[in-house]
mmCIF file of C-alpha atoms in Angstrom:
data_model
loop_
_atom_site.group_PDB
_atom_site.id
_atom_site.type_symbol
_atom_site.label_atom_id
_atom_site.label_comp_id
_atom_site.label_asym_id
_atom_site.label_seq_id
_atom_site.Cartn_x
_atom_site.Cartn_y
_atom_site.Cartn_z
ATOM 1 C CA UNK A 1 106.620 110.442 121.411
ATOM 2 C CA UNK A 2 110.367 109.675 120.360
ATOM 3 C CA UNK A 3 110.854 106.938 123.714
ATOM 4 C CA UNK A 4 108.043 105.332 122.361
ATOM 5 C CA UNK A 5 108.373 101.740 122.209
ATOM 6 C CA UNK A 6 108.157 100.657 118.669
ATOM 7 C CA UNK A 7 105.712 97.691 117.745
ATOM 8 C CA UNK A 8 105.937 95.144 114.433
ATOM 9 C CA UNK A 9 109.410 95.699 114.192
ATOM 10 C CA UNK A 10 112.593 93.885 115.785
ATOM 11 C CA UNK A 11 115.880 93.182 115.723
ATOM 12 C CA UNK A 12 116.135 90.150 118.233
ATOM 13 C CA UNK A 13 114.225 87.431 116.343
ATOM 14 C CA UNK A 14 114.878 83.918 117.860
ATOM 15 C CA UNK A 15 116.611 82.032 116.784
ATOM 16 C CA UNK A 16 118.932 84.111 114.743
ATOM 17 C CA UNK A 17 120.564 86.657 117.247
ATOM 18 C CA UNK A 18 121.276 90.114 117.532
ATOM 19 C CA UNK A 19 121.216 92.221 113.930
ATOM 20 C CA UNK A 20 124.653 91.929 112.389
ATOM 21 C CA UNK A 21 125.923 89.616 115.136
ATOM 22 C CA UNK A 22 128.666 87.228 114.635
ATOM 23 C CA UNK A 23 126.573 83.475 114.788
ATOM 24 C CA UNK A 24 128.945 80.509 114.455
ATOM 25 C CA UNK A 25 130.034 81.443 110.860
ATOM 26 C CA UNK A 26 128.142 83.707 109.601
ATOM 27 C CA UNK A 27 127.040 87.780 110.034
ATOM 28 C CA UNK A 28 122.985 87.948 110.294
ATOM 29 C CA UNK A 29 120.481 90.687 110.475
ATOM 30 C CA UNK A 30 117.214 90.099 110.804
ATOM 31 C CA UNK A 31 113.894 91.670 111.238
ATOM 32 C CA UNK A 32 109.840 92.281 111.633
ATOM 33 C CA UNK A 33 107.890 94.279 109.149
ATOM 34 C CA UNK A 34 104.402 95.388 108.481
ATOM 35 C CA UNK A 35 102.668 93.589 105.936
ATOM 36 C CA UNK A 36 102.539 96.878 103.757
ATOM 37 C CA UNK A 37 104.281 98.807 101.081
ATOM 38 C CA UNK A 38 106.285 100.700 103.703
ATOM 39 C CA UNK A 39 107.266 97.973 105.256
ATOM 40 C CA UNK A 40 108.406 96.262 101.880
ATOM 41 C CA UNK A 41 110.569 99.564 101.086
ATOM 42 C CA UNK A 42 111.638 99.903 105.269
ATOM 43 C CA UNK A 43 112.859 96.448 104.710
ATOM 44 C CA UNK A 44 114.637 97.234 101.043
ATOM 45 C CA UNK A 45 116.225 100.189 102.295
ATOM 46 C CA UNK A 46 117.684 98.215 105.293
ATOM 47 C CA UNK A 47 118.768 95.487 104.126
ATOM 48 C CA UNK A 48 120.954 98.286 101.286
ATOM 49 C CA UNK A 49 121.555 100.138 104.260
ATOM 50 C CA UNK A 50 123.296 96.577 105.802
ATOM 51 C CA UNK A 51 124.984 95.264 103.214
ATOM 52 C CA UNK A 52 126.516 98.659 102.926
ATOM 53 C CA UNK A 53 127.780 98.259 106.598
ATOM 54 C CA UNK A 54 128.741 94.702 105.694
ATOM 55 C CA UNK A 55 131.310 95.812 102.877
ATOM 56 C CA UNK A 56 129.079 95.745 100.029
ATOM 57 C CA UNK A 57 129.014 99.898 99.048
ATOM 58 C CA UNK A 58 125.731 101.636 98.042
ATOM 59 C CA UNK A 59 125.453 101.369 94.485
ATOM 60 C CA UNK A 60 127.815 98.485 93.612
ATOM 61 C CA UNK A 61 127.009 95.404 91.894
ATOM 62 C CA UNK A 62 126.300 93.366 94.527
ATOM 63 C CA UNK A 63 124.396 95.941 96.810
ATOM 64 C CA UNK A 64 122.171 96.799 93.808
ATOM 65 C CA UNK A 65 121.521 92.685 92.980
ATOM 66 C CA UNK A 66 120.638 91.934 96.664
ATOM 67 C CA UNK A 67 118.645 95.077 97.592
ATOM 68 C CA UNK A 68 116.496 94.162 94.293
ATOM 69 C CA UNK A 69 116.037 90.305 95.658
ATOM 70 C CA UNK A 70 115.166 91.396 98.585
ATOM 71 C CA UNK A 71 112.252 93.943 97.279
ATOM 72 C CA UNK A 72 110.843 91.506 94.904
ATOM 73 C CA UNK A 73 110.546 89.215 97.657
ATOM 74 C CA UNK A 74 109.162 91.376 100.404
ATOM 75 C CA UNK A 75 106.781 92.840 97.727
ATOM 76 C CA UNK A 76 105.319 89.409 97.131
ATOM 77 C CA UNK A 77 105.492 88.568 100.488
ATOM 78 C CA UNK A 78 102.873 92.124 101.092
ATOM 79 C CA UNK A 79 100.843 91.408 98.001
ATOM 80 C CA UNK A 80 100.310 87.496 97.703
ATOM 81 C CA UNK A 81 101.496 86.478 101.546
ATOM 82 C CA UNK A 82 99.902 89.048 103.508
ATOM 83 C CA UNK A 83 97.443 88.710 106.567
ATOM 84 C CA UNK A 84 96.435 91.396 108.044
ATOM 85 C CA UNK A 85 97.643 92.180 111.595
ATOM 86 C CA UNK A 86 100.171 89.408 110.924
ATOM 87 C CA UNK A 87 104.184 90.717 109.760
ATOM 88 C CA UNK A 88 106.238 89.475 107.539
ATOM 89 C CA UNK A 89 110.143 88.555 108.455
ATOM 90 C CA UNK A 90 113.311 89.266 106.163
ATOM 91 C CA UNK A 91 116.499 87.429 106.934
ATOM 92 C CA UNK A 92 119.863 88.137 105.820
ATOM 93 C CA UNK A 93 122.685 86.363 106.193
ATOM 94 C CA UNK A 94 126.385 86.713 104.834
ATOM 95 C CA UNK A 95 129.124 83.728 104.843
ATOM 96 C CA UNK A 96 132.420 84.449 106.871
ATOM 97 C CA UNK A 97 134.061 83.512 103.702
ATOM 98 C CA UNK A 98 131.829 86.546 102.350
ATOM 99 C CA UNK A 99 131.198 84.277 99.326
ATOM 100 C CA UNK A 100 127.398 83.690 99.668
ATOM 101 C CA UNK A 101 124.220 85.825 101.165
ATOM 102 C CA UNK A 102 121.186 84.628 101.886
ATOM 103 C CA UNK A 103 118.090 86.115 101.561
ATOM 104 C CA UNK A 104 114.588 84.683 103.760
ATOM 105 C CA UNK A 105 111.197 86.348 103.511
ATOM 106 C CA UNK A 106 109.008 85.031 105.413
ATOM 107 C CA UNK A 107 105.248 85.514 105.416
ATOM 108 C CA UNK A 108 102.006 84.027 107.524
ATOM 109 C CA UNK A 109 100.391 82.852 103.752
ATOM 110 C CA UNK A 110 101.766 79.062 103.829
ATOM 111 C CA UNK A 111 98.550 78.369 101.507
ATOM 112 C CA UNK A 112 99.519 80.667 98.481
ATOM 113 C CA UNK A 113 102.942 79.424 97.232
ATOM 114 C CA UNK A 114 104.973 80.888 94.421
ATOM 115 C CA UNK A 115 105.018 78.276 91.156
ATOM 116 C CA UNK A 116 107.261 76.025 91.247
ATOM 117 C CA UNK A 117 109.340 77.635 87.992
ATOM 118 C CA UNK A 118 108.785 81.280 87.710
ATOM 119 C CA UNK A 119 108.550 81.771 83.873
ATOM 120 C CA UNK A 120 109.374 84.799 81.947
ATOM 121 C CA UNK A 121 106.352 87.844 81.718
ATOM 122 C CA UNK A 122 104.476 87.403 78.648
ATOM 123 C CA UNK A 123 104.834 90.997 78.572
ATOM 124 C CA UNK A 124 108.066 92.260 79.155
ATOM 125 C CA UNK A 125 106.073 95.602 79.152
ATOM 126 C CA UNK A 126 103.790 95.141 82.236
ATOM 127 C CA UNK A 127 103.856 96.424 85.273
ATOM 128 C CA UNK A 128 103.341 93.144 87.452
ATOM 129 C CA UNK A 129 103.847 89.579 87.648
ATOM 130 C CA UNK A 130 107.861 89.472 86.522
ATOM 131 C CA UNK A 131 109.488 89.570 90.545
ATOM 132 C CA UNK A 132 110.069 85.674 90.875
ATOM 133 C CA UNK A 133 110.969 85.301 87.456
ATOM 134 C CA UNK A 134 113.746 88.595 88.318
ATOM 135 C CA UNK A 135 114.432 86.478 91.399
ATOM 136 C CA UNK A 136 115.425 83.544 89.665
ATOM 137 C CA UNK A 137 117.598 85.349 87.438
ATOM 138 C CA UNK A 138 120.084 86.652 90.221
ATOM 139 C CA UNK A 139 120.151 84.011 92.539
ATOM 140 C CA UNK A 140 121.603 80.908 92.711
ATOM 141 C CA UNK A 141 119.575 78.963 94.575
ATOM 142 C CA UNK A 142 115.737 79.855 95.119
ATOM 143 C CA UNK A 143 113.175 77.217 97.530
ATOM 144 C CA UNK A 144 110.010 77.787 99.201
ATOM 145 C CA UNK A 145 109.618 76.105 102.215
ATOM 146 C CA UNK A 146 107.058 75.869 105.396
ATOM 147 C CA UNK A 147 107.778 78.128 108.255
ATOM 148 C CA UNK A 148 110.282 77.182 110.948
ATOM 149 C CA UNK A 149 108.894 75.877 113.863
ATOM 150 C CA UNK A 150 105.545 74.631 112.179
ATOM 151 C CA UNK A 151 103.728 78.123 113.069
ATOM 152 C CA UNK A 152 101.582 79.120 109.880
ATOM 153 C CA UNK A 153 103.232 80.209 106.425
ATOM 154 C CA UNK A 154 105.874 79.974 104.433
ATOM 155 C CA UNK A 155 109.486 80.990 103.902
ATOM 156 C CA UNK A 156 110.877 81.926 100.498
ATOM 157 C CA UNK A 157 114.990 81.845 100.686
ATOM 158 C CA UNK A 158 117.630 82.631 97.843
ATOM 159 C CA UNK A 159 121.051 82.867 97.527
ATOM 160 C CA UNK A 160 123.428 84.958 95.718
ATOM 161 C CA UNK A 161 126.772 83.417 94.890
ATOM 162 C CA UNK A 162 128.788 86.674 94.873
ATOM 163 C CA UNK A 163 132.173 84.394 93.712
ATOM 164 C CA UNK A 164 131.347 85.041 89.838
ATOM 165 C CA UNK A 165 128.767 86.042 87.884
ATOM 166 C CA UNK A 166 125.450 86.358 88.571
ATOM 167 C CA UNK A 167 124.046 83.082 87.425
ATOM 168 C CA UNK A 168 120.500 82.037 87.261
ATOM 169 C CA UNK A 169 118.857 79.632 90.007
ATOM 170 C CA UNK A 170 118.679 76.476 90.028
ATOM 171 C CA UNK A 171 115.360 74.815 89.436
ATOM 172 C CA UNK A 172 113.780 74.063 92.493
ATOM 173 C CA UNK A 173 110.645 71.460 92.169
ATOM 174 C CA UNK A 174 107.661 71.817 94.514
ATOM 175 C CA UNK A 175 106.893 68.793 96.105
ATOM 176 C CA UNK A 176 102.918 68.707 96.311
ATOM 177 C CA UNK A 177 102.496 66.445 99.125
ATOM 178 C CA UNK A 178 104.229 68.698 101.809
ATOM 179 C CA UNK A 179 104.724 71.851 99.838
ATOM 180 C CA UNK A 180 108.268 71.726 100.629
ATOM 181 C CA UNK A 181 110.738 73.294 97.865
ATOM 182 C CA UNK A 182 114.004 70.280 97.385
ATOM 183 C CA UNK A 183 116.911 71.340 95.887
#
């Protein structure tokens, strides 16, 4: 059925615009995904494929740095945010001054929140339990905060200074009477 209308998946997600559309100051795309593994790599290989068609060429620095935010945080959003029936949203956004991009994953899970300061796997050997910790190595700026518009969950953003080098976040406290990341 290839006029099929697909479900789950979007490119028109209030109130960020059209995928890749010029908003104010800034280039945005923006989608839906499953709550799965393929929609964790769908959204990965996307959000390569966009930053690609933003400037940023398959395999360079910055492609590889944000395409490996972006699937540590999607893969946490599947295993540890993840209700079933429910999607999880990926946000990217690029400065006009193509200095900063953005990266938002947000899940339906606002009552399982990432720790407050991701520390470094006891085993630098094991297979699991090192993506936040990666996270906050490449970005520089990483908060958790409750999802827009008070529906349930939370949104996980962080940005990547591309003006330098890749420099660790900053630390972001968790404030435990609204669950709101400051920074």
């Amino acid at each position: 059925m290839w006029g099929a209308k697909l479900t789950g998946m979007t490119t028109e997600i209030p109130p960020f615009g059209k995928t890749g559309q010029l908003t104010g100051s800034e280039l945005q795309f923006a989608m839906a995904f499953t709550s799965t593994p393929r929609g964790a790599r769908l959204a990965r290989r996307l959000a390569s494929h966009r930053l690609d068609a933003w400037g940023f060429p398959y395999g360079s620095e910055v492609n590889e740095t944000l395409t490996l935010v972006v699937a540590e945080l999607a893969a946490n959003a599947v295993t540890h945010g993840r209700v079933p029936g429910r999607d999880f949203r990926l946000s990217l956004t690029l400065t006009t001054a193509r200095d900063r991009v953005r990266v938002e994953v947000t899940d339906t899970r606002g009552d399982r929140l990432p720790p407050a300061r991701p520390c470094a796997p006891e085993n630098p050997e094991a297979e699991a339990g090192r993506g936040l910790w990666l996270v906050t190595c490449l970005a520089s700026r990483l908060s958790v905060e409750p999802r827009e518009g008070g529906g349930p969950g939370k949104t996980v953003r962080a940005e990547v200074d591309l003006r330098g080098d890749v420099r660790g976040a900053e630390e972001v406290p968790v404030r435990p009477d609204d669950r709101t990341a400051v920074t």
